[in-house]
CSV table of C-alpha atoms in Angstrom, one decimal:
chain,number,residue,atom,x,y,z
B,1,UNK,CA,-16.2,14.3,14.9
B,2,UNK,CA,-19.7,15.5,13.6
B,3,UNK,CA,-20.3,17.4,10.4
B,4,UNK,CA,-20.9,20.5,12.6
B,5,UNK,CA,-17.5,20.0,14.3
B,6,UNK,CA,-15.9,19.8,11.0
B,7,UNK,CA,-17.7,22.8,9.6
B,8,UNK,CA,-16.2,24.8,12.5
B,9,UNK,CA,-12.7,23.9,11.4
B,10,UNK,CA,-13.4,25.6,8.0
B,11,UNK,CA,-14.1,29.0,9.6
B,12,UNK,CA,-11.4,31.5,9.8
B,13,UNK,CA,-11.0,30.9,13.5
B,14,UNK,CA,-10.8,27.1,12.9
B,15,UNK,CA,-8.3,27.3,10.1
B,16,UNK,CA,-6.0,29.6,12.1
B,17,UNK,CA,-6.2,27.3,15.1
B,18,UNK,CA,-5.5,24.3,13.0
B,19,UNK,CA,-2.5,26.0,11.3
B,20,UNK,CA,-1.1,26.9,14.8
B,21,UNK,CA,-1.1,23.2,15.7
B,22,UNK,CA,1.0,22.0,12.7
B,23,UNK,CA,4.1,21.2,14.8
B,24,UNK,CA,2.6,20.5,18.1
B,25,UNK,CA,3.8,17.6,20.2
B,26,UNK,CA,1.0,15.1,20.9
B,27,UNK,CA,2.7,14.2,24.2
B,28,UNK,CA,1.9,17.8,25.3
B,29,UNK,CA,-1.7,17.7,24.1
B,30,UNK,CA,-3.4,18.1,27.5
B,31,UNK,CA,-1.4,21.2,28.3
B,32,UNK,CA,-2.1,22.6,24.8
B,33,UNK,CA,-5.8,21.9,25.1
B,34,UNK,CA,-6.0,23.6,28.5
B,35,UNK,CA,-4.3,26.7,27.1
B,36,UNK,CA,-6.3,26.9,23.9
B,37,UNK,CA,-9.7,26.5,25.7
B,38,UNK,CA,-9.1,29.8,27.4
B,39,UNK,CA,-9.4,31.5,24.0
B,40,UNK,CA,-11.5,29.1,21.9
B,41,UNK,CA,-14.7,27.0,22.3
B,42,UNK,CA,-13.9,23.6,23.8
B,43,UNK,CA,-15.5,21.7,20.9
B,44,UNK,CA,-13.4,23.6,18.4
B,45,UNK,CA,-10.2,22.9,20.3
B,46,UNK,CA,-11.0,19.2,20.5
B,47,UNK,CA,-11.8,19.0,16.8
B,48,UNK,CA,-8.6,20.9,15.9
B,49,UNK,CA,-6.4,18.7,18.0
B,50,UNK,CA,-7.9,15.6,16.5
B,51,UNK,CA,-7.4,17.0,13.0
B,52,UNK,CA,-3.8,18.0,13.8
B,53,UNK,CA,-3.1,14.4,14.9
B,54,UNK,CA,-4.6,13.0,11.7
B,55,UNK,CA,-2.6,15.4,9.5
B,56,UNK,CA,0.7,14.4,11.2
B,57,UNK,CA,-0.1,10.7,10.5
B,58,UNK,CA,-1.0,11.5,6.9
B,59,UNK,CA,2.4,12.9,6.1
B,60,UNK,CA,3.7,9.4,5.4
B,61,UNK,CA,0.9,8.8,2.9
B,62,UNK,CA,0.4,12.2,1.3
B,63,UNK,CA,3.6,14.1,1.9
B,64,UNK,CA,3.9,17.2,4.2
B,65,UNK,CA,2.9,19.8,1.6
B,66,UNK,CA,-0.5,18.2,1.0
B,67,UNK,CA,-1.1,16.6,4.3
B,68,UNK,CA,-1.0,19.8,6.3
B,69,UNK,CA,-3.5,21.4,3.9
B,70,UNK,CA,-5.9,18.5,3.7
B,71,UNK,CA,-8.6,17.3,6.1
B,72,UNK,CA,-9.1,13.7,7.3
B,73,UNK,CA,-11.6,11.5,9.1
B,74,UNK,CA,-10.1,8.9,11.5
B,75,UNK,CA,-10.9,6.0,9.1
B,76,UNK,CA,-10.6,8.0,5.9
B,77,UNK,CA,-6.9,8.6,6.2
B,78,UNK,CA,-6.2,5.0,6.8
B,79,UNK,CA,-8.3,3.8,3.8
B,80,UNK,CA,-7.2,6.4,1.4
B,81,UNK,CA,-4.9,5.5,-1.4
B,82,UNK,CA,-1.2,6.4,-0.9
B,83,UNK,CA,-0.5,9.5,-3.0
B,84,UNK,CA,2.2,7.9,-5.3
B,85,UNK,CA,-0.2,5.0,-6.1
B,86,UNK,CA,-3.1,7.3,-6.8
B,87,UNK,CA,-0.9,9.4,-9.0
B,88,UNK,CA,0.3,6.4,-11.0
B,89,UNK,CA,-3.2,5.2,-11.5
B,90,UNK,CA,-4.3,8.6,-12.6
B,91,UNK,CA,-1.5,8.7,-15.1
B,92,UNK,CA,-2.6,5.4,-16.6
B,93,UNK,CA,-6.1,6.7,-17.1
B,94,UNK,CA,-4.8,9.9,-18.6
B,95,UNK,CA,-2.7,7.9,-21.0
B,96,UNK,CA,-5.8,6.1,-22.1
B,97,UNK,CA,-7.3,9.4,-23.1
B,98,UNK,CA,-9.8,9.5,-20.2
B,99,UNK,CA,-11.0,13.1,-19.6
B,100,UNK,CA,-13.8,12.4,-17.0
B,101,UNK,CA,-14.1,9.8,-14.2
B,102,UNK,CA,-16.9,8.8,-11.9
B,103,UNK,CA,-15.1,8.0,-8.6
B,104,UNK,CA,-17.4,5.8,-6.6
B,105,UNK,CA,-16.8,5.4,-2.9
B,106,UNK,CA,-14.4,8.4,-3.1
B,107,UNK,CA,-13.7,8.6,0.7
B,108,UNK,CA,-11.7,11.7,1.6
B,109,UNK,CA,-10.9,12.2,-2.1
B,110,UNK,CA,-7.3,10.9,-2.4
B,111,UNK,CA,-7.9,9.4,-5.8
B,112,UNK,CA,-10.1,12.2,-7.0
B,113,UNK,CA,-7.3,14.7,-6.2
B,114,UNK,CA,-4.8,12.7,-8.2
B,115,UNK,CA,-7.1,12.5,-11.2
B,116,UNK,CA,-7.8,16.2,-11.1
B,117,UNK,CA,-4.1,16.9,-11.0
B,118,UNK,CA,-3.9,15.1,-14.4
B,119,UNK,CA,-6.6,17.5,-15.7
B,120,UNK,CA,-9.3,14.9,-15.5
B,121,UNK,CA,-12.8,16.0,-14.4
B,122,UNK,CA,-14.1,13.9,-11.5
B,123,UNK,CA,-17.5,13.1,-10.1
B,124,UNK,CA,-16.7,12.0,-6.6
B,125,UNK,CA,-19.4,10.1,-4.7
B,126,UNK,CA,-19.8,8.9,-1.2
B,127,UNK,CA,-22.8,8.3,1.0
B,128,UNK,CA,-21.4,9.5,4.4
B,129,UNK,CA,-22.1,13.2,5.0
B,130,UNK,CA,-18.9,13.9,7.0
B,131,UNK,CA,-16.7,12.1,4.4
B,132,UNK,CA,-18.3,14.1,1.6
B,133,UNK,CA,-17.7,17.4,3.4
B,134,UNK,CA,-14.0,16.4,4.0
B,135,UNK,CA,-13.6,15.4,0.3
B,136,UNK,CA,-15.1,18.7,-0.8
B,137,UNK,CA,-12.8,20.6,1.5
B,138,UNK,CA,-9.8,18.8,0.3
B,139,UNK,CA,-10.6,19.7,-3.4
B,140,UNK,CA,-10.9,23.3,-2.3
B,141,UNK,CA,-7.8,23.3,-0.2
B,142,UNK,CA,-5.6,22.0,-3.0
B,143,UNK,CA,-7.1,24.3,-5.6
B,144,UNK,CA,-8.9,21.5,-7.5
B,145,UNK,CA,-12.5,22.4,-6.8
B,146,UNK,CA,-13.3,23.3,-10.4
B,147,UNK,CA,-12.4,19.8,-11.6
B,148,UNK,CA,-13.9,17.8,-8.6
B,149,UNK,CA,-17.6,17.7,-8.0
B,150,UNK,CA,-18.4,15.9,-4.7
B,151,UNK,CA,-21.8,14.4,-4.3
B,152,UNK,CA,-23.5,12.7,-1.3
B,153,UNK,CA,-25.3,9.6,-2.7
B,154,UNK,CA,-25.6,5.9,-2.7
B,155,UNK,CA,-23.1,4.8,-5.4
B,156,UNK,CA,-25.4,2.1,-6.6
B,157,UNK,CA,-27.9,4.7,-7.7
B,158,UNK,CA,-25.5,7.0,-9.6
B,159,UNK,CA,-25.6,7.3,-13.3
B,160,UNK,CA,-22.1,7.0,-14.7
B,161,UNK,CA,-22.9,6.9,-18.4
B,162,UNK,CA,-21.7,10.4,-19.1
B,163,UNK,CA,-18.1,9.6,-18.0
B,164,UNK,CA,-15.2,8.2,-19.9
B,165,UNK,CA,-14.2,5.9,-17.0
B,166,UNK,CA,-15.3,4.6,-13.7
B,167,UNK,CA,-13.1,4.1,-10.6
B,168,UNK,CA,-14.5,2.1,-7.8
B,169,UNK,CA,-13.0,1.6,-4.3
B,170,UNK,CA,-15.4,-0.5,-2.3
B,171,UNK,CA,-15.0,-0.3,1.5
B,172,UNK,CA,-13.0,-3.3,2.8
B,173,UNK,CA,-13.5,-2.6,6.5
B,174,UNK,CA,-16.5,-3.2,8.7
B,175,UNK,CA,-17.1,-2.6,12.4
B,176,UNK,CA,-15.2,-5.9,13.0
B,177,UNK,CA,-12.1,-4.8,11.1
B,178,UNK,CA,-10.8,-5.8,7.6
B,179,UNK,CA,-13.1,-7.7,5.3
B,180,UNK,CA,-11.4,-10.5,3.3
B,181,UNK,CA,-14.4,-11.9,1.5
B,182,UNK,CA,-14.8,-9.8,-1.7
B,183,UNK,CA,-18.6,-10.2,-1.5
B,184,UNK,CA,-18.5,-8.6,1.9
B,185,UNK,CA,-17.0,-5.4,0.5
B,186,UNK,CA,-19.4,-2.4,0.5
B,187,UNK,CA,-20.7,-2.5,-2.2
B,188,UNK,CA,-19.8,-6.2,-3.0
B,189,UNK,CA,-17.2,-6.9,-5.6
B,190,UNK,CA,-19.7,-8.5,-7.9
B,191,UNK,CA,-21.6,-5.3,-8.1
B,192,UNK,CA,-18.4,-3.3,-8.7
B,193,UNK,CA,-17.4,-5.7,-11.5
B,194,UNK,CA,-20.8,-5.4,-13.2
B,195,UNK,CA,-20.6,-1.6,-13.0
B,196,UNK,CA,-17.1,-1.7,-14.4
B,197,UNK,CA,-18.3,-3.7,-17.4
B,198,UNK,CA,-20.7,-0.8,-18.4
B,199,UNK,CA,-17.9,1.7,-18.9
B,200,UNK,CA,-15.4,2.0,-21.7
B,201,UNK,CA,-12.6,2.0,-19.1
B,202,UNK,CA,-12.8,1.1,-15.4
B,203,UNK,CA,-10.5,0.4,-12.5
B,204,UNK,CA,-11.7,-1.5,-9.3
B,205,UNK,CA,-9.4,-1.2,-6.3
B,206,UNK,CA,-9.3,-4.5,-4.3
B,207,UNK,CA,-7.3,-6.1,-1.5
B,208,UNK,CA,-4.0,-7.5,-2.7
B,209,UNK,CA,-4.8,-10.9,-1.2
B,210,UNK,CA,-7.6,-11.5,-3.6
B,211,UNK,CA,-7.5,-15.1,-5.1
B,212,UNK,CA,-6.5,-15.2,-8.8
B,213,UNK,CA,-9.5,-17.3,-9.6
B,214,UNK,CA,-11.7,-14.4,-8.5
B,215,UNK,CA,-10.4,-12.2,-11.2
B,216,UNK,CA,-12.9,-11.9,-14.1
B,217,UNK,CA,-11.4,-13.2,-17.4
B,218,UNK,CA,-12.0,-9.9,-19.2
B,219,UNK,CA,-10.0,-7.9,-16.6
B,220,UNK,CA,-6.4,-7.1,-16.3
B,221,UNK,CA,-5.1,-7.7,-12.8
B,222,UNK,CA,-2.4,-5.4,-11.4
B,223,UNK,CA,-0.6,-5.6,-8.1
B,224,UNK,CA,1.1,-2.4,-6.9
B,225,UNK,CA,3.9,-1.9,-4.4
B,226,UNK,CA,5.3,1.3,-3.1
B,227,UNK,CA,8.9,1.3,-1.8
B,228,UNK,CA,8.7,-2.4,-1.4
B,229,UNK,CA,5.3,-2.6,0.4
B,230,UNK,CA,2.4,-4.1,-1.4
B,231,UNK,CA,-0.4,-1.5,-1.2
B,232,UNK,CA,-3.3,-2.8,-3.4
B,233,UNK,CA,-4.5,-4.7,-6.4
B,234,UNK,CA,-6.5,-3.2,-9.2
B,235,UNK,CA,-8.8,-4.8,-11.7
B,236,UNK,CA,-8.7,-2.9,-15.0
B,237,UNK,CA,-11.4,-3.1,-17.7
B,238,UNK,CA,-11.0,-2.0,-21.2
B,239,UNK,CA,-7.2,-2.3,-21.2
B,240,UNK,CA,-5.5,-5.8,-21.6
B,241,UNK,CA,-7.9,-8.7,-20.8
B,242,UNK,CA,-6.2,-11.6,-19.1
B,243,UNK,CA,-2.9,-9.7,-18.4
B,244,UNK,CA,-1.3,-10.1,-15.0
B,245,UNK,CA,0.9,-7.2,-13.9
B,246,UNK,CA,3.2,-6.3,-11.0
B,247,UNK,CA,4.0,-2.6,-10.8
B,248,UNK,CA,6.7,-1.3,-8.5
B,249,UNK,CA,6.8,2.3,-7.3
B,250,UNK,CA,8.6,4.6,-7.5
B,251,UNK,CA,9.4,4.1,-11.2
B,252,UNK,CA,7.1,2.8,-12.3
B,253,UNK,CA,8.6,-0.5,-13.2
B,254,UNK,CA,6.2,-3.1,-14.5
B,255,UNK,CA,6.5,-6.8,-15.1
B,256,UNK,CA,3.5,-8.3,-17.0
B,257,UNK,CA,2.4,-11.3,-19.0
B,258,UNK,CA,-0.7,-12.8,-20.4
B,259,UNK,CA,0.7,-16.4,-20.3
B,260,UNK,CA,2.5,-17.0,-16.9
B,261,UNK,CA,5.4,-19.4,-16.9
B,262,UNK,CA,5.2,-22.7,-14.9
B,263,UNK,CA,6.6,-22.7,-11.4
B,264,UNK,CA,10.4,-22.8,-11.5
B,265,UNK,CA,12.3,-25.9,-10.4
B,266,UNK,CA,13.9,-26.0,-7.0
B,267,UNK,CA,17.6,-26.7,-6.4
B,268,UNK,CA,20.5,-26.1,-4.0
B,269,UNK,CA,21.1,-22.7,-2.5
B,270,UNK,CA,23.7,-20.8,-4.6
B,271,UNK,CA,25.9,-17.9,-3.8
B,272,UNK,CA,23.1,-15.3,-4.2
B,273,UNK,CA,19.5,-15.2,-2.8
B,274,UNK,CA,16.9,-13.0,-4.4
B,275,UNK,CA,13.8,-11.8,-2.5
B,276,UNK,CA,11.1,-10.9,-5.1
B,277,UNK,CA,9.1,-7.8,-4.5
B,278,UNK,CA,5.7,-8.5,-2.8
B,279,UNK,CA,3.8,-7.3,-5.9
B,280,UNK,CA,5.7,-9.9,-8.0
B,281,UNK,CA,4.8,-12.6,-5.5
B,282,UNK,CA,1.1,-11.6,-5.3
B,283,UNK,CA,0.9,-11.5,-9.1
B,284,UNK,CA,2.4,-15.0,-9.3
B,285,UNK,CA,5.3,-13.8,-11.5
B,286,UNK,CA,8.2,-15.3,-9.5
B,287,UNK,CA,8.9,-17.7,-12.3
B,288,UNK,CA,9.3,-14.7,-14.7
B,289,UNK,CA,11.9,-13.2,-12.3
B,290,UNK,CA,13.7,-16.5,-11.9
B,291,UNK,CA,14.0,-16.8,-15.6
B,292,UNK,CA,15.5,-13.3,-15.9
B,293,UNK,CA,18.0,-14.2,-13.2
B,294,UNK,CA,18.8,-17.7,-14.5
B,295,UNK,CA,17.8,-18.9,-11.0
B,296,UNK,CA,15.8,-21.6,-9.2
B,297,UNK,CA,13.7,-21.8,-6.1
B,298,UNK,CA,15.2,-23.0,-2.8
B,299,UNK,CA,12.1,-24.9,-2.1
B,300,UNK,CA,9.0,-25.7,-4.3
B,301,UNK,CA,6.8,-23.8,-1.8
B,302,UNK,CA,9.0,-20.8,-1.0
B,303,UNK,CA,9.2,-17.6,-3.1
B,304,UNK,CA,13.0,-17.2,-2.7
B,305,UNK,CA,15.1,-17.4,-5.9
B,306,UNK,CA,18.7,-18.5,-5.8
B,307,UNK,CA,21.4,-18.3,-8.4
B,308,UNK,CA,25.2,-18.7,-8.7
B,309,UNK,CA,25.7,-15.4,-10.6
B,310,UNK,CA,24.7,-11.9,-9.6
B,311,UNK,CA,22.4,-10.1,-12.0
B,312,UNK,CA,20.6,-6.8,-11.7
B,313,UNK,CA,16.8,-6.7,-11.5
B,314,UNK,CA,14.4,-4.1,-10.2
B,315,UNK,CA,11.9,-6.9,-9.2
B,316,UNK,CA,14.0,-8.5,-6.4
B,317,UNK,CA,16.5,-7.6,-3.8
B,318,UNK,CA,19.8,-9.6,-3.9
B,319,UNK,CA,21.7,-11.0,-1.0
B,320,UNK,CA,25.1,-12.7,-1.0
B,321,UNK,CA,24.8,-15.8,1.2
B,322,UNK,CA,27.7,-16.9,3.4
B,323,UNK,CA,26.1,-19.7,5.4
B,324,UNK,CA,23.3,-22.3,4.9
B,325,UNK,CA,22.6,-24.0,8.2
B,326,UNK,CA,19.9,-26.3,9.6
B,327,UNK,CA,17.6,-24.3,11.9
B,328,UNK,CA,19.0,-24.0,15.4
B,329,UNK,CA,19.1,-21.1,17.7
B,330,UNK,CA,22.2,-22.2,19.5
B,331,UNK,CA,24.1,-22.5,16.2
B,332,UNK,CA,22.9,-19.1,15.1
B,333,UNK,CA,23.7,-17.4,18.4
B,334,UNK,CA,27.3,-18.8,18.4
B,335,UNK,CA,27.8,-17.7,14.8
B,336,UNK,CA,26.6,-14.2,15.4
B,337,UNK,CA,28.7,-13.9,18.5
B,338,UNK,CA,31.8,-15.1,16.7
B,339,UNK,CA,31.3,-12.6,13.9
B,340,UNK,CA,30.4,-9.7,16.2
B,341,UNK,CA,27.0,-9.1,14.6
B,342,UNK,CA,24.9,-6.6,16.6
B,343,UNK,CA,22.7,-5.3,13.8
B,344,UNK,CA,20.6,-8.3,12.7
B,345,UNK,CA,17.9,-8.1,10.0
B,346,UNK,CA,15.5,-11.1,10.3
B,347,UNK,CA,13.4,-12.2,7.3
B,348,UNK,CA,11.1,-15.2,7.3
B,349,UNK,CA,9.2,-17.2,4.8
B,350,UNK,CA,7.8,-20.6,5.7
B,351,UNK,CA,8.9,-20.4,9.3
B,352,UNK,CA,6.8,-20.1,12.4
B,353,UNK,CA,9.2,-18.2,14.5
B,354,UNK,CA,8.7,-14.4,14.7
B,355,UNK,CA,11.7,-12.0,14.1
B,356,UNK,CA,11.4,-10.3,17.4
B,357,UNK,CA,11.3,-13.6,19.2
B,358,UNK,CA,14.5,-14.7,17.5
B,359,UNK,CA,16.3,-11.4,18.3
B,360,UNK,CA,15.4,-11.8,22.0
B,361,UNK,CA,16.8,-15.3,22.1
B,362,UNK,CA,20.0,-14.7,20.2
B,363,UNK,CA,20.8,-11.3,21.7
B,364,UNK,CA,23.0,-9.9,18.9
B,365,UNK,CA,25.9,-7.8,20.0
B,366,UNK,CA,28.8,-6.2,18.1
B,367,UNK,CA,29.6,-3.7,15.4
B,368,UNK,CA,28.8,-5.7,12.4
B,369,UNK,CA,25.5,-6.4,10.5
B,370,UNK,CA,24.0,-9.4,8.9
B,371,UNK,CA,20.7,-10.7,7.5
B,372,UNK,CA,19.3,-14.1,8.5
B,373,UNK,CA,16.5,-15.8,6.5
B,374,UNK,CA,14.4,-18.3,8.4
B,375,UNK,CA,12.9,-20.5,5.7
B,376,UNK,CA,12.8,-24.0,4.2
B,377,UNK,CA,15.4,-25.5,1.9
B,378,UNK,CA,14.2,-28.6,0.1
B,379,UNK,CA,11.6,-29.1,2.8
B,380,UNK,CA,13.9,-28.7,5.8
B,381,UNK,CA,13.8,-25.8,8.3
B,382,UNK,CA,16.9,-23.8,7.5
B,383,UNK,CA,18.8,-20.6,8.2
B,384,UNK,CA,20.5,-18.6,5.5
B,385,UNK,CA,23.0,-15.9,6.6
B,386,UNK,CA,24.1,-13.1,4.3
B,387,UNK,CA,24.1,-9.4,3.4
B,388,UNK,CA,22.4,-7.2,0.8
B,389,UNK,CA,24.4,-6.8,-2.4
B,390,UNK,CA,24.0,-4.7,-5.6
B,391,UNK,CA,24.6,-5.9,-9.1
B,392,UNK,CA,27.2,-3.9,-11.0
């Protein structure tokens, strides 16, 4: 999609056409395109159909109310911050008293919109003309244009001194896919950190897999999950230097420390197994959860906590374990058949076998359900059978 194609979508004809495609079935796209081209220019129909697809995909990230009013680029929707995460971060900045933010590498504007909804004035900057046009259109579509100024520029040349805070979201994708080296971000993480140091408050969005040793000593490092899925990590400047934080959404529920506990000891599998949230694992706070639960690890290298008593925690999912077996597909298949297990949830940590491969081989059948953990116990490949349980 070119900027000219996108501009056509913003005309009355384009908006009406796009609105008419809200509930269209992508499987019938060829027939729909043929019909619409009798009444509209072919380029406009193509742009509208592409945008309709992007809006449908964006519902999971932005919610239907916003997604069907917003505009997206193919890559922009994928890279944009999920709305609950952006809203949480905007709330943190608002609580710090921030009233204006320079949003560098703003993309389609997901974070800028969340900030504006908190009453924060935003300078949103990106160097791609189409992305800038989309971000500007999104601010207008959601009634936030008075608070969001979108500028096409190289972020390394933008003066941020007039703003209370800086938010930086370096691109972590290239033509070859995801970039895991922080210095291969665009712009590099080192530049983002130096820019963050110039502001009273700053937040730098990074990949959750960043090594802890790459976190600057004056930064607070926060890992965020949404509904159990780890979405991102953030380096905060001007808040709590040296703090490590795991935040779970919705909530938010936050576990944090400035002095992490040593790794917990390992011991035999108890009656209950706890699977820590991914943000807790990424933040290296499993020991803190184990202490809350009075638990231990099942293996020194595996982030599963086990305990003999059931305790409530928002930071891990509990399972009652019925069987602890050495790994063996024949044993597992026989056990599942004996118990009539047809709904099998497969979880793995420290095992090479893939869940779908295991399901194909054991062929679960029956009315009952179970969860199998493929893991290591005291260094030995093992299978733990159980079911989710809630603490009273």
